[in-house]
Amino acid sequence: MQKKYPSSSLFTKVIKRENLNAYEIGGRSGSTIERLTLENGKSLIAKHISAKWDWIMLATHDQGRIYKLWQEGIFDKLPQEIDHAIVAIEKEDEGWVIFMEDVSRDLFGETRVLSREENRVVLQAMQSMHNLFWNSKFNYLCKLEDYISLLSVQNAKKFIPSNSSLYKPVLRGWELFEKAVGKDIARAIFEIHKQPEKLAKELRRYPQTLIHGDWRLHNLGLKGSNKVVAIDWGSLTSIAPGVLDFSWYLIISATRIDATRDEIIEDYKLIAGEGFDERVLGLSLIGAFARLGWCKAIDVLENNDKKKQSIEQADL
């Protein structure tokens, strides 16, 4: 039985509330985040979400996905290798508030580089979740079409607030994209943005499972040597081939892992075992590139850090 704490009782025990800069701690959606200090000295994080101002919720047609997952006890069913950190989720006037343990000290943050062994632990936890929820069906989770086209030019203009730190970079990155990758590749990726249902249809031909949807180092950490902290569930959590989690992780986090791309993929193959499929990895990497190509283009063409520029060029 999932233990629930009414938000009213939690807030009445708060002796200090501190607003956090969501962007600085890896957030991109515009949600309000607070650190709460309780009477007993314990620290909690409160994340306030609403489809009225959270552009990712709007872009993915999220009407309270994380609350539904909580109500159905899905977080209790996660494998023991994963700590979701959620204490309670309660309705608010305009949305929901997610109460989490303050795991900020455990998170990898923006700069930590993982050893190859630490990376294997992260991949093993991810795969344990995929194995556990193999062939599960949840009709309220993020559709693959929305997942693939999340950071397209069309979505940026329609959903990302113009004062967001993402708005200008996303548009600028896609503007530079053809110069970075060539006309043929740019045309193919832009076609995926316009018709994501084609790639989504291909991905649905393969076995499906529960995926986190934003499995990247910014949302991950370690407790001890073998328990992976994973935060930021909800809007992008989906039913898809498990390798979709891995491909996003690879394309956005590999530069912070002390291993080559080939070594990371080889480790994942061994961990995934018979469930690994080379073609699905290829399709998934295309989907990940359709989401992050704008960022790669900026790093390759306009990053003032020459070392970073060189690394990203090789990655591209």
PDB file of C-alpha atoms in Angstrom:
ATOM      1  CA  MET A   1       0.000   0.000   0.000  1.00  0.00           C
ATOM      2  CA  GLN A   2       1.470   3.317  -1.077  1.00  0.00           C
ATOM      3  CA  LYS A   3       1.953   5.694   1.840  1.00  0.00           C
ATOM      4  CA  LYS A   4       0.353   9.071   1.195  1.00  0.00           C
ATOM      5  CA  TYR A   5       0.847  12.298   3.093  1.00  0.00           C
ATOM      6  CA  PRO A   6      -1.827  14.964   2.548  1.00  0.00           C
ATOM      7  CA  SER A   7      -0.211  18.105   1.201  1.00  0.00           C
ATOM      8  CA  SER A   8      -2.015  20.206   3.821  1.00  0.00           C
ATOM      9  CA  SER A   9      -0.333  18.347   6.696  1.00  0.00           C
ATOM     10  CA  LEU A  10       3.056  18.614   5.017  1.00  0.00           C
ATOM     11  CA  PHE A  11       2.775  22.336   4.399  1.00  0.00           C
ATOM     12  CA  THR A  12       1.599  23.010   7.951  1.00  0.00           C
ATOM     13  CA  LYS A  13       4.843  21.457   9.202  1.00  0.00           C
ATOM     14  CA  VAL A  14       7.019  23.655   6.987  1.00  0.00           C
ATOM     15  CA  ILE A  15       9.201  26.174   8.811  1.00  0.00           C
ATOM     16  CA  LYS A  16      11.058  27.402   5.738  1.00  0.00           C
ATOM     17  CA  ARG A  17      10.249  27.582   2.008  1.00  0.00           C
ATOM     18  CA  GLU A  18      12.953  28.339  -0.536  1.00  0.00           C
ATOM     19  CA  ASN A  19      12.274  28.833  -4.243  1.00  0.00           C
ATOM     20  CA  LEU A  20      14.757  27.013  -6.464  1.00  0.00           C
ATOM     21  CA  ASN A  21      15.870  27.951  -9.954  1.00  0.00           C
ATOM     22  CA  ALA A  22      14.450  25.065 -11.970  1.00  0.00           C
ATOM     23  CA  TYR A  23      16.831  25.653 -14.885  1.00  0.00           C
ATOM     24  CA  GLU A  24      19.891  25.449 -12.639  1.00  0.00           C
ATOM     25  CA  ILE A  25      18.841  22.015 -11.360  1.00  0.00           C
ATOM     26  CA  GLY A  26      18.090  20.606 -14.796  1.00  0.00           C
ATOM     27  CA  GLY A  27      14.466  21.674 -15.225  1.00  0.00           C
ATOM     28  CA  ARG A  28      13.227  22.931 -18.586  1.00  0.00           C
ATOM     29  CA  SER A  29       9.452  22.935 -18.355  1.00  0.00           C
ATOM     30  CA  GLY A  30       8.786  26.094 -16.338  1.00  0.00           C
ATOM     31  CA  SER A  31       7.439  24.299 -13.262  1.00  0.00           C
ATOM     32  CA  THR A  32       7.820  25.940  -9.859  1.00  0.00           C
ATOM     33  CA  ILE A  33      10.171  24.109  -7.495  1.00  0.00           C
ATOM     34  CA  GLU A  34      10.662  24.718  -3.755  1.00  0.00           C
ATOM     35  CA  ARG A  35      12.840  23.274  -1.029  1.00  0.00           C
ATOM     36  CA  LEU A  36      10.795  22.766   2.146  1.00  0.00           C
ATOM     37  CA  THR A  37      12.331  22.483   5.598  1.00  0.00           C
ATOM     38  CA  LEU A  38      10.021  20.683   8.048  1.00  0.00           C
ATOM     39  CA  GLU A  39       9.776  21.037  11.823  1.00  0.00           C
ATOM     40  CA  ASN A  40      11.730  17.816  12.302  1.00  0.00           C
ATOM     41  CA  GLY A  41      14.610  19.205  10.215  1.00  0.00           C
ATOM     42  CA  LYS A  42      13.887  16.994   7.232  1.00  0.00           C
ATOM     43  CA  SER A  43      14.167  18.581   3.790  1.00  0.00           C
ATOM     44  CA  LEU A  44      11.702  17.926   0.962  1.00  0.00           C
ATOM     45  CA  ILE A  45      11.418  19.190  -2.596  1.00  0.00           C
ATOM     46  CA  ALA A  46       7.995  20.353  -3.789  1.00  0.00           C
ATOM     47  CA  LYS A  47       7.472  20.567  -7.546  1.00  0.00           C
ATOM     48  CA  HIS A  48       4.303  22.327  -8.662  1.00  0.00           C
ATOM     49  CA  ILE A  49       3.061  21.304 -12.118  1.00  0.00           C
ATOM     50  CA  SER A  50       0.164  22.416 -14.270  1.00  0.00           C
ATOM     51  CA  ALA A  51      -0.742  22.152 -17.931  1.00  0.00           C
ATOM     52  CA  LYS A  52      -1.590  25.850 -17.759  1.00  0.00           C
ATOM     53  CA  TRP A  53       2.087  26.873 -17.639  1.00  0.00           C
ATOM     54  CA  ASP A  54       4.163  23.713 -18.142  1.00  0.00           C
ATOM     55  CA  TRP A  55       4.944  23.716 -21.862  1.00  0.00           C
ATOM     56  CA  ILE A  56       6.087  20.069 -21.896  1.00  0.00           C
ATOM     57  CA  MET A  57       2.742  19.007 -20.455  1.00  0.00           C
ATOM     58  CA  LEU A  58       0.988  21.037 -23.138  1.00  0.00           C
ATOM     59  CA  ALA A  59       3.152  19.672 -25.956  1.00  0.00           C
ATOM     60  CA  THR A  60       2.628  16.055 -24.843  1.00  0.00           C
ATOM     61  CA  HIS A  61      -1.078  16.396 -23.968  1.00  0.00           C
ATOM     62  CA  ASP A  62      -0.335  15.555 -20.338  1.00  0.00           C
ATOM     63  CA  GLN A  63      -3.380  15.845 -18.092  1.00  0.00           C
ATOM     64  CA  GLY A  64      -1.705  14.597 -14.921  1.00  0.00           C
ATOM     65  CA  ARG A  65       0.237  11.542 -16.024  1.00  0.00           C
ATOM     66  CA  ILE A  66       2.474  11.379 -12.948  1.00  0.00           C
ATOM     67  CA  TYR A  67      -0.536  11.584 -10.614  1.00  0.00           C
ATOM     68  CA  LYS A  68      -2.162   8.680 -12.454  1.00  0.00           C
ATOM     69  CA  LEU A  69       1.046   6.640 -12.169  1.00  0.00           C
ATOM     70  CA  TRP A  70       1.116   7.409  -8.446  1.00  0.00           C
ATOM     71  CA  GLN A  71      -2.539   6.482  -7.939  1.00  0.00           C
ATOM     72  CA  GLU A  72      -2.019   3.150  -9.673  1.00  0.00           C
ATOM     73  CA  GLY A  73       1.004   2.336  -7.490  1.00  0.00           C
ATOM     74  CA  ILE A  74       3.432   2.101 -10.417  1.00  0.00           C
ATOM     75  CA  PHE A  75       6.263   3.762  -8.490  1.00  0.00           C
ATOM     76  CA  ASP A  76       5.967   1.120  -5.756  1.00  0.00           C
ATOM     77  CA  LYS A  77       6.465  -1.520  -8.438  1.00  0.00           C
ATOM     78  CA  LEU A  78       9.737  -0.132  -9.766  1.00  0.00           C
ATOM     79  CA  PRO A  79      12.722  -2.465  -9.313  1.00  0.00           C
ATOM     80  CA  GLN A  80      14.721  -2.127  -6.096  1.00  0.00           C
ATOM     81  CA  GLU A  81      17.657  -0.715  -8.077  1.00  0.00           C
ATOM     82  CA  ILE A  82      15.672   2.514  -8.686  1.00  0.00           C
ATOM     83  CA  ASP A  83      14.828   5.191  -6.129  1.00  0.00           C
ATOM     84  CA  HIS A  84      12.126   7.517  -7.541  1.00  0.00           C
ATOM     85  CA  ALA A  85      12.355   9.763  -4.430  1.00  0.00           C
ATOM     86  CA  ILE A  86       8.615  10.583  -4.494  1.00  0.00           C
ATOM     87  CA  VAL A  87       6.938  10.888  -1.093  1.00  0.00           C
ATOM     88  CA  ALA A  88       3.482  12.002  -2.186  1.00  0.00           C
ATOM     89  CA  ILE A  89       1.573  13.596  -5.060  1.00  0.00           C
ATOM     90  CA  GLU A  90      -1.457  15.742  -4.342  1.00  0.00           C
ATOM     91  CA  LYS A  91      -3.884  17.808  -6.378  1.00  0.00           C
ATOM     92  CA  GLU A  92      -3.649  21.588  -6.273  1.00  0.00           C
ATOM     93  CA  ASP A  93      -6.075  24.207  -7.561  1.00  0.00           C
ATOM     94  CA  GLU A  94      -4.469  24.395 -11.001  1.00  0.00           C
ATOM     95  CA  GLY A  95      -2.549  21.129 -11.125  1.00  0.00           C
ATOM     96  CA  TRP A  96      -0.533  18.935  -8.784  1.00  0.00           C
ATOM     97  CA  VAL A  97       2.306  19.157  -6.285  1.00  0.00           C
ATOM     98  CA  ILE A  98       4.934  16.414  -6.210  1.00  0.00           C
ATOM     99  CA  PHE A  99       6.676  15.983  -2.860  1.00  0.00           C
ATOM    100  CA  MET A 100      10.096  14.360  -3.124  1.00  0.00           C
ATOM    101  CA  GLU A 101      12.939  13.529  -0.812  1.00  0.00           C
ATOM    102  CA  ASP A 102      15.734  16.055  -1.224  1.00  0.00           C
ATOM    103  CA  VAL A 103      18.141  13.881  -3.209  1.00  0.00           C
ATOM    104  CA  SER A 104      20.107  16.808  -4.640  1.00  0.00           C
ATOM    105  CA  ARG A 105      23.337  15.544  -3.053  1.00  0.00           C
ATOM    106  CA  ASP A 106      22.941  12.192  -4.792  1.00  0.00           C
ATOM    107  CA  LEU A 107      22.260  13.566  -8.289  1.00  0.00           C
ATOM    108  CA  PHE A 108      25.000  13.667 -10.925  1.00  0.00           C
ATOM    109  CA  GLY A 109      24.208  17.288 -11.720  1.00  0.00           C
ATOM    110  CA  GLU A 110      25.628  19.171 -14.688  1.00  0.00           C
ATOM    111  CA  THR A 111      29.309  18.234 -14.610  1.00  0.00           C
ATOM    112  CA  ARG A 112      30.082  14.890 -12.943  1.00  0.00           C
ATOM    113  CA  VAL A 113      31.773  12.338 -15.195  1.00  0.00           C
ATOM    114  CA  LEU A 114      30.813   8.695 -14.643  1.00  0.00           C
ATOM    115  CA  SER A 115      33.237   5.815 -14.681  1.00  0.00           C
ATOM    116  CA  ARG A 116      32.420   2.961 -17.013  1.00  0.00           C
ATOM    117  CA  GLU A 117      31.444   0.819 -14.036  1.00  0.00           C
ATOM    118  CA  GLU A 118      29.092   3.510 -12.673  1.00  0.00           C
ATOM    119  CA  ASN A 119      27.543   3.758 -16.113  1.00  0.00           C
ATOM    120  CA  ARG A 120      26.892   0.007 -16.115  1.00  0.00           C
ATOM    121  CA  VAL A 121      25.022   0.408 -12.831  1.00  0.00           C
ATOM    122  CA  VAL A 122      22.837   3.115 -14.414  1.00  0.00           C
ATOM    123  CA  LEU A 123      22.167   0.941 -17.468  1.00  0.00           C
ATOM    124  CA  GLN A 124      21.392  -2.118 -15.348  1.00  0.00           C
ATOM    125  CA  ALA A 125      18.798  -0.212 -13.316  1.00  0.00           C
ATOM    126  CA  MET A 126      17.197   1.068 -16.513  1.00  0.00           C
ATOM    127  CA  GLN A 127      17.107  -2.435 -18.000  1.00  0.00           C
ATOM    128  CA  SER A 128      15.637  -3.905 -14.807  1.00  0.00           C
ATOM    129  CA  MET A 129      12.711  -1.491 -15.168  1.00  0.00           C
ATOM    130  CA  HIS A 130      12.269  -2.390 -18.832  1.00  0.00           C
ATOM    131  CA  ASN A 131      12.299  -6.116 -18.011  1.00  0.00           C
ATOM    132  CA  LEU A 132       9.791  -5.670 -15.199  1.00  0.00           C
ATOM    133  CA  PHE A 133       7.239  -3.821 -17.310  1.00  0.00           C
ATOM    134  CA  TRP A 134       7.721  -5.847 -20.496  1.00  0.00           C
ATOM    135  CA  ASN A 135       4.528  -5.804 -22.622  1.00  0.00           C
ATOM    136  CA  SER A 136       2.718  -3.513 -20.158  1.00  0.00           C
ATOM    137  CA  LYS A 137      -0.046  -1.270 -21.480  1.00  0.00           C
ATOM    138  CA  PHE A 138      -0.907   2.202 -20.170  1.00  0.00           C
ATOM    139  CA  ASN A 139      -3.169   4.164 -22.502  1.00  0.00           C
ATOM    140  CA  TYR A 140      -2.624   7.497 -20.718  1.00  0.00           C
ATOM    141  CA  LEU A 141       1.155   7.761 -21.171  1.00  0.00           C
ATOM    142  CA  CYS A 142       3.010   9.944 -23.680  1.00  0.00           C
ATOM    143  CA  LYS A 143       2.343   9.055 -27.312  1.00  0.00           C
ATOM    144  CA  LEU A 144       5.455   8.344 -29.354  1.00  0.00           C
ATOM    145  CA  GLU A 145       4.457  11.009 -31.869  1.00  0.00           C
ATOM    146  CA  ASP A 146       4.570  13.663 -29.124  1.00  0.00           C
ATOM    147  CA  TYR A 147       7.780  12.209 -27.717  1.00  0.00           C
ATOM    148  CA  ILE A 148       9.607  12.375 -31.060  1.00  0.00           C
ATOM    149  CA  SER A 149       8.466  15.863 -32.067  1.00  0.00           C
ATOM    150  CA  LEU A 150       8.836  17.476 -28.634  1.00  0.00           C
ATOM    151  CA  LEU A 151      11.629  19.897 -29.574  1.00  0.00           C
ATOM    152  CA  SER A 152      10.769  20.542 -33.198  1.00  0.00           C
ATOM    153  CA  VAL A 153      10.614  24.071 -34.613  1.00  0.00           C
ATOM    154  CA  GLN A 154       6.838  23.763 -34.744  1.00  0.00           C
ATOM    155  CA  ASN A 155       6.563  22.868 -31.060  1.00  0.00           C
ATOM    156  CA  ALA A 156       9.063  25.523 -30.007  1.00  0.00           C
ATOM    157  CA  LYS A 157       6.993  28.220 -31.651  1.00  0.00           C
ATOM    158  CA  LYS A 158       3.693  26.834 -30.391  1.00  0.00           C
ATOM    159  CA  PHE A 159       4.481  25.750 -26.837  1.00  0.00           C
ATOM    160  CA  ILE A 160       7.798  27.059 -25.460  1.00  0.00           C
ATOM    161  CA  PRO A 161       7.314  30.501 -23.834  1.00  0.00           C
ATOM    162  CA  SER A 162       9.329  33.196 -25.575  1.00  0.00           C
ATOM    163  CA  ASN A 163      10.961  34.145 -22.245  1.00  0.00           C
ATOM    164  CA  SER A 164      12.130  30.562 -21.635  1.00  0.00           C
ATOM    165  CA  SER A 165      15.875  29.882 -21.700  1.00  0.00           C
ATOM    166  CA  LEU A 166      15.154  27.214 -24.335  1.00  0.00           C
ATOM    167  CA  TYR A 167      13.132  29.234 -26.816  1.00  0.00           C
ATOM    168  CA  LYS A 168      15.862  31.091 -28.719  1.00  0.00           C
ATOM    169  CA  PRO A 169      18.466  28.269 -28.617  1.00  0.00           C
ATOM    170  CA  VAL A 170      16.023  25.692 -30.033  1.00  0.00           C
ATOM    171  CA  LEU A 171      15.049  27.957 -32.926  1.00  0.00           C
ATOM    172  CA  ARG A 172      18.659  29.022 -33.536  1.00  0.00           C
ATOM    173  CA  GLY A 173      19.874  25.422 -33.448  1.00  0.00           C
ATOM    174  CA  TRP A 174      17.415  24.202 -36.050  1.00  0.00           C
ATOM    175  CA  GLU A 175      18.287  27.241 -38.169  1.00  0.00           C
ATOM    176  CA  LEU A 176      21.933  26.080 -38.129  1.00  0.00           C
ATOM    177  CA  PHE A 177      21.110  22.399 -38.498  1.00  0.00           C
ATOM    178  CA  GLU A 178      21.476  22.023 -42.268  1.00  0.00           C
ATOM    179  CA  LYS A 179      24.890  23.694 -42.169  1.00  0.00           C
ATOM    180  CA  ALA A 180      26.002  21.259 -39.441  1.00  0.00           C
ATOM    181  CA  VAL A 181      24.760  17.990 -40.979  1.00  0.00           C
ATOM    182  CA  GLY A 182      24.112  18.617 -44.679  1.00  0.00           C
ATOM    183  CA  LYS A 183      20.960  19.049 -46.716  1.00  0.00           C
ATOM    184  CA  ASP A 184      19.898  15.391 -46.974  1.00  0.00           C
ATOM    185  CA  ILE A 185      20.040  14.644 -43.253  1.00  0.00           C
ATOM    186  CA  ALA A 186      18.402  17.955 -42.362  1.00  0.00           C
ATOM    187  CA  ARG A 187      15.557  17.277 -44.795  1.00  0.00           C
ATOM    188  CA  ALA A 188      15.005  13.809 -43.309  1.00  0.00           C
ATOM    189  CA  ILE A 189      14.898  15.084 -39.699  1.00  0.00           C
ATOM    190  CA  PHE A 190      12.567  17.968 -40.573  1.00  0.00           C
ATOM    191  CA  GLU A 191      10.266  15.485 -42.307  1.00  0.00           C
ATOM    192  CA  ILE A 192      10.140  13.471 -39.065  1.00  0.00           C
ATOM    193  CA  HIS A 193       9.123  16.644 -37.229  1.00  0.00           C
ATOM    194  CA  LYS A 194       6.269  17.135 -39.691  1.00  0.00           C
ATOM    195  CA  GLN A 195       5.165  13.485 -39.718  1.00  0.00           C
ATOM    196  CA  PRO A 196       6.358  11.801 -36.496  1.00  0.00           C
ATOM    197  CA  GLU A 197       3.697   9.130 -36.888  1.00  0.00           C
ATOM    198  CA  LYS A 198       5.837   7.346 -39.516  1.00  0.00           C
ATOM    199  CA  LEU A 199       8.755   6.753 -37.135  1.00  0.00           C
ATOM    200  CA  ALA A 200       6.339   6.048 -34.274  1.00  0.00           C
ATOM    201  CA  LYS A 201       4.658   3.344 -36.370  1.00  0.00           C
ATOM    202  CA  GLU A 202       8.011   1.676 -37.015  1.00  0.00           C
ATOM    203  CA  LEU A 203       8.919   1.741 -33.324  1.00  0.00           C
ATOM    204  CA  ARG A 204       5.572   0.156 -32.395  1.00  0.00           C
ATOM    205  CA  ARG A 205       6.426  -2.914 -34.483  1.00  0.00           C
ATOM    206  CA  TYR A 206       8.766  -4.038 -31.692  1.00  0.00           C
ATOM    207  CA  PRO A 207       8.175  -5.216 -28.089  1.00  0.00           C
ATOM    208  CA  GLN A 208       7.077  -2.403 -25.802  1.00  0.00           C
ATOM    209  CA  THR A 209       7.734  -1.566 -22.162  1.00  0.00           C
ATOM    210  CA  LEU A 210       7.543   1.302 -19.700  1.00  0.00           C
ATOM    211  CA  ILE A 211      10.214   3.924 -20.358  1.00  0.00           C
ATOM    212  CA  HIS A 212      11.139   6.878 -18.169  1.00  0.00           C
ATOM    213  CA  GLY A 213      11.302   9.126 -21.221  1.00  0.00           C
ATOM    214  CA  ASP A 214      14.020  11.513 -20.052  1.00  0.00           C
ATOM    215  CA  TRP A 215      16.714   9.111 -18.817  1.00  0.00           C
ATOM    216  CA  ARG A 216      19.751  11.424 -18.753  1.00  0.00           C
ATOM    217  CA  LEU A 217      22.438  12.266 -16.217  1.00  0.00           C
ATOM    218  CA  HIS A 218      20.702  15.515 -15.230  1.00  0.00           C
ATOM    219  CA  ASN A 219      17.799  13.425 -13.864  1.00  0.00           C
ATOM    220  CA  LEU A 220      19.899  10.621 -12.369  1.00  0.00           C
ATOM    221  CA  GLY A 221      22.169   9.942  -9.422  1.00  0.00           C
ATOM    222  CA  LEU A 222      23.568   7.218  -7.200  1.00  0.00           C
ATOM    223  CA  LYS A 223      22.812   6.235  -3.615  1.00  0.00           C
ATOM    224  CA  GLY A 224      25.632   4.050  -2.452  1.00  0.00           C
ATOM    225  CA  SER A 225      27.137   1.869  -5.149  1.00  0.00           C
ATOM    226  CA  ASN A 226      24.135   0.226  -6.783  1.00  0.00           C
ATOM    227  CA  LYS A 227      20.925   2.237  -6.272  1.00  0.00           C
ATOM    228  CA  VAL A 228      20.078   4.698  -9.033  1.00  0.00           C
ATOM    229  CA  VAL A 229      18.087   7.814  -8.201  1.00  0.00           C
ATOM    230  CA  ALA A 230      15.751   8.728 -11.076  1.00  0.00           C
ATOM    231  CA  ILE A 231      13.619  11.873 -10.956  1.00  0.00           C
ATOM    232  CA  ASP A 232      11.404  13.838 -13.377  1.00  0.00           C
ATOM    233  CA  TRP A 233       8.842  11.195 -14.293  1.00  0.00           C
ATOM    234  CA  GLY A 234       5.540  11.988 -15.945  1.00  0.00           C
ATOM    235  CA  SER A 235       5.100  13.990 -19.132  1.00  0.00           C
ATOM    236  CA  LEU A 236       7.568  11.970 -21.233  1.00  0.00           C
ATOM    237  CA  THR A 237       7.022   8.604 -19.538  1.00  0.00           C
ATOM    238  CA  SER A 238       5.791   6.318 -22.275  1.00  0.00           C
ATOM    239  CA  ILE A 239       5.256   2.826 -23.605  1.00  0.00           C
ATOM    240  CA  ALA A 240       7.913   2.120 -26.238  1.00  0.00           C
ATOM    241  CA  PRO A 241      10.879  -0.133 -27.021  1.00  0.00           C
ATOM    242  CA  GLY A 242      13.188   0.112 -23.993  1.00  0.00           C
ATOM    243  CA  VAL A 243      16.107   1.109 -26.191  1.00  0.00           C
ATOM    244  CA  LEU A 244      14.400   4.494 -26.654  1.00  0.00           C
ATOM    245  CA  ASP A 245      15.502   5.330 -23.087  1.00  0.00           C
ATOM    246  CA  PHE A 246      19.020   4.178 -23.894  1.00  0.00           C
ATOM    247  CA  SER A 247      19.315   6.103 -27.170  1.00  0.00           C
ATOM    248  CA  TRP A 248      18.302   9.368 -25.491  1.00  0.00           C
ATOM    249  CA  TYR A 249      20.730   8.673 -22.660  1.00  0.00           C
ATOM    250  CA  LEU A 250      23.517   7.967 -25.151  1.00  0.00           C
ATOM    251  CA  ILE A 251      22.995  11.032 -27.309  1.00  0.00           C
ATOM    252  CA  ILE A 252      22.641  13.498 -24.425  1.00  0.00           C
ATOM    253  CA  SER A 253      24.935  12.038 -21.740  1.00  0.00           C
ATOM    254  CA  ALA A 254      27.737  10.088 -23.434  1.00  0.00           C
ATOM    255  CA  THR A 255      30.192  13.001 -23.336  1.00  0.00           C
ATOM    256  CA  ARG A 256      30.142  12.689 -19.514  1.00  0.00           C
ATOM    257  CA  ILE A 257      30.947   8.982 -19.381  1.00  0.00           C
ATOM    258  CA  ASP A 258      34.531   7.742 -19.241  1.00  0.00           C
ATOM    259  CA  ALA A 259      34.035   5.309 -22.115  1.00  0.00           C
ATOM    260  CA  THR A 260      33.710   5.494 -25.887  1.00  0.00           C
ATOM    261  CA  ARG A 261      30.320   5.390 -27.600  1.00  0.00           C
ATOM    262  CA  ASP A 262      31.113   1.891 -28.850  1.00  0.00           C
ATOM    263  CA  GLU A 263      31.988   0.730 -25.326  1.00  0.00           C
ATOM    264  CA  ILE A 264      28.757   2.184 -23.931  1.00  0.00           C
ATOM    265  CA  ILE A 265      26.719   0.453 -26.633  1.00  0.00           C
ATOM    266  CA  GLU A 266      28.597  -2.818 -26.082  1.00  0.00           C
ATOM    267  CA  ASP A 267      27.871  -2.678 -22.338  1.00  0.00           C
ATOM    268  CA  TYR A 268      24.208  -2.001 -23.061  1.00  0.00           C
ATOM    269  CA  LYS A 269      24.029  -4.956 -25.475  1.00  0.00           C
ATOM    270  CA  LEU A 270      25.356  -7.279 -22.780  1.00  0.00           C
ATOM    271  CA  ILE A 271      22.914  -5.929 -20.187  1.00  0.00           C
ATOM    272  CA  ALA A 272      19.891  -5.990 -22.532  1.00  0.00           C
ATOM    273  CA  GLY A 273      20.719  -9.527 -23.660  1.00  0.00           C
ATOM    274  CA  GLU A 274      18.260 -11.156 -26.054  1.00  0.00           C
ATOM    275  CA  GLY A 275      16.060  -8.063 -25.938  1.00  0.00           C
ATOM    276  CA  PHE A 276      18.606  -6.043 -27.890  1.00  0.00           C
ATOM    277  CA  ASP A 277      17.851  -5.302 -31.545  1.00  0.00           C
ATOM    278  CA  GLU A 278      20.296  -3.370 -33.748  1.00  0.00           C
ATOM    279  CA  ARG A 279      17.571  -1.957 -35.995  1.00  0.00           C
ATOM    280  CA  VAL A 280      15.522  -0.642 -33.077  1.00  0.00           C
ATOM    281  CA  LEU A 281      18.636   1.081 -31.745  1.00  0.00           C
ATOM    282  CA  GLY A 282      19.063   2.758 -35.124  1.00  0.00           C
ATOM    283  CA  LEU A 283      15.445   3.911 -35.225  1.00  0.00           C
ATOM    284  CA  SER A 284      15.651   5.124 -31.628  1.00  0.00           C
ATOM    285  CA  LEU A 285      18.823   7.109 -32.270  1.00  0.00           C
ATOM    286  CA  ILE A 286      17.090   8.815 -35.197  1.00  0.00           C
ATOM    287  CA  GLY A 287      14.242   9.725 -32.815  1.00  0.00           C
ATOM    288  CA  ALA A 288      16.699  11.051 -30.250  1.00  0.00           C
ATOM    289  CA  PHE A 289      18.490  13.084 -32.919  1.00  0.00           C
ATOM    290  CA  ALA A 290      15.152  14.577 -33.975  1.00  0.00           C
ATOM    291  CA  ARG A 291      14.851  15.894 -30.417  1.00  0.00           C
ATOM    292  CA  LEU A 292      18.439  17.061 -29.815  1.00  0.00           C
ATOM    293  CA  GLY A 293      19.818  17.924 -33.238  1.00  0.00           C
ATOM    294  CA  TRP A 294      19.356  21.635 -32.577  1.00  0.00           C
ATOM    295  CA  CYS A 295      21.698  21.470 -29.555  1.00  0.00           C
ATOM    296  CA  LYS A 296      24.390  19.539 -31.447  1.00  0.00           C
ATOM    297  CA  ALA A 297      24.300  22.119 -34.249  1.00  0.00           C
ATOM    298  CA  ILE A 298      24.865  25.007 -31.827  1.00  0.00           C
ATOM    299  CA  ASP A 299      27.723  23.215 -30.043  1.00  0.00           C
ATOM    300  CA  VAL A 300      29.447  22.354 -33.312  1.00  0.00           C
ATOM    301  CA  LEU A 301      29.094  25.737 -34.998  1.00  0.00           C
ATOM    302  CA  GLU A 302      28.844  28.363 -32.259  1.00  0.00           C
ATOM    303  CA  ASN A 303      30.328  27.022 -29.033  1.00  0.00           C
ATOM    304  CA  ASN A 304      33.173  29.307 -27.896  1.00  0.00           C
ATOM    305  CA  ASP A 305      34.794  26.439 -25.992  1.00  0.00           C
ATOM    306  CA  LYS A 306      36.976  24.883 -28.704  1.00  0.00           C
ATOM    307  CA  LYS A 307      37.486  21.664 -26.747  1.00  0.00           C
ATOM    308  CA  LYS A 308      33.732  21.256 -26.281  1.00  0.00           C
ATOM    309  CA  GLN A 309      33.213  22.097 -29.940  1.00  0.00           C
ATOM    310  CA  SER A 310      35.650  19.379 -30.998  1.00  0.00           C
ATOM    311  CA  ILE A 311      34.042  16.784 -28.727  1.00  0.00           C
ATOM    312  CA  GLU A 312      30.562  17.597 -30.038  1.00  0.00           C
ATOM    313  CA  GLN A 313      31.767  17.494 -33.648  1.00  0.00           C
ATOM    314  CA  ALA A 314      33.079  13.969 -33.071  1.00  0.00           C
ATOM    315  CA  ASP A 315      29.828  13.031 -31.335  1.00  0.00           C
ATOM    316  CA  LEU A 316      27.794  14.399 -34.215  1.00  0.00           C
TER     317      LEU A 316
END
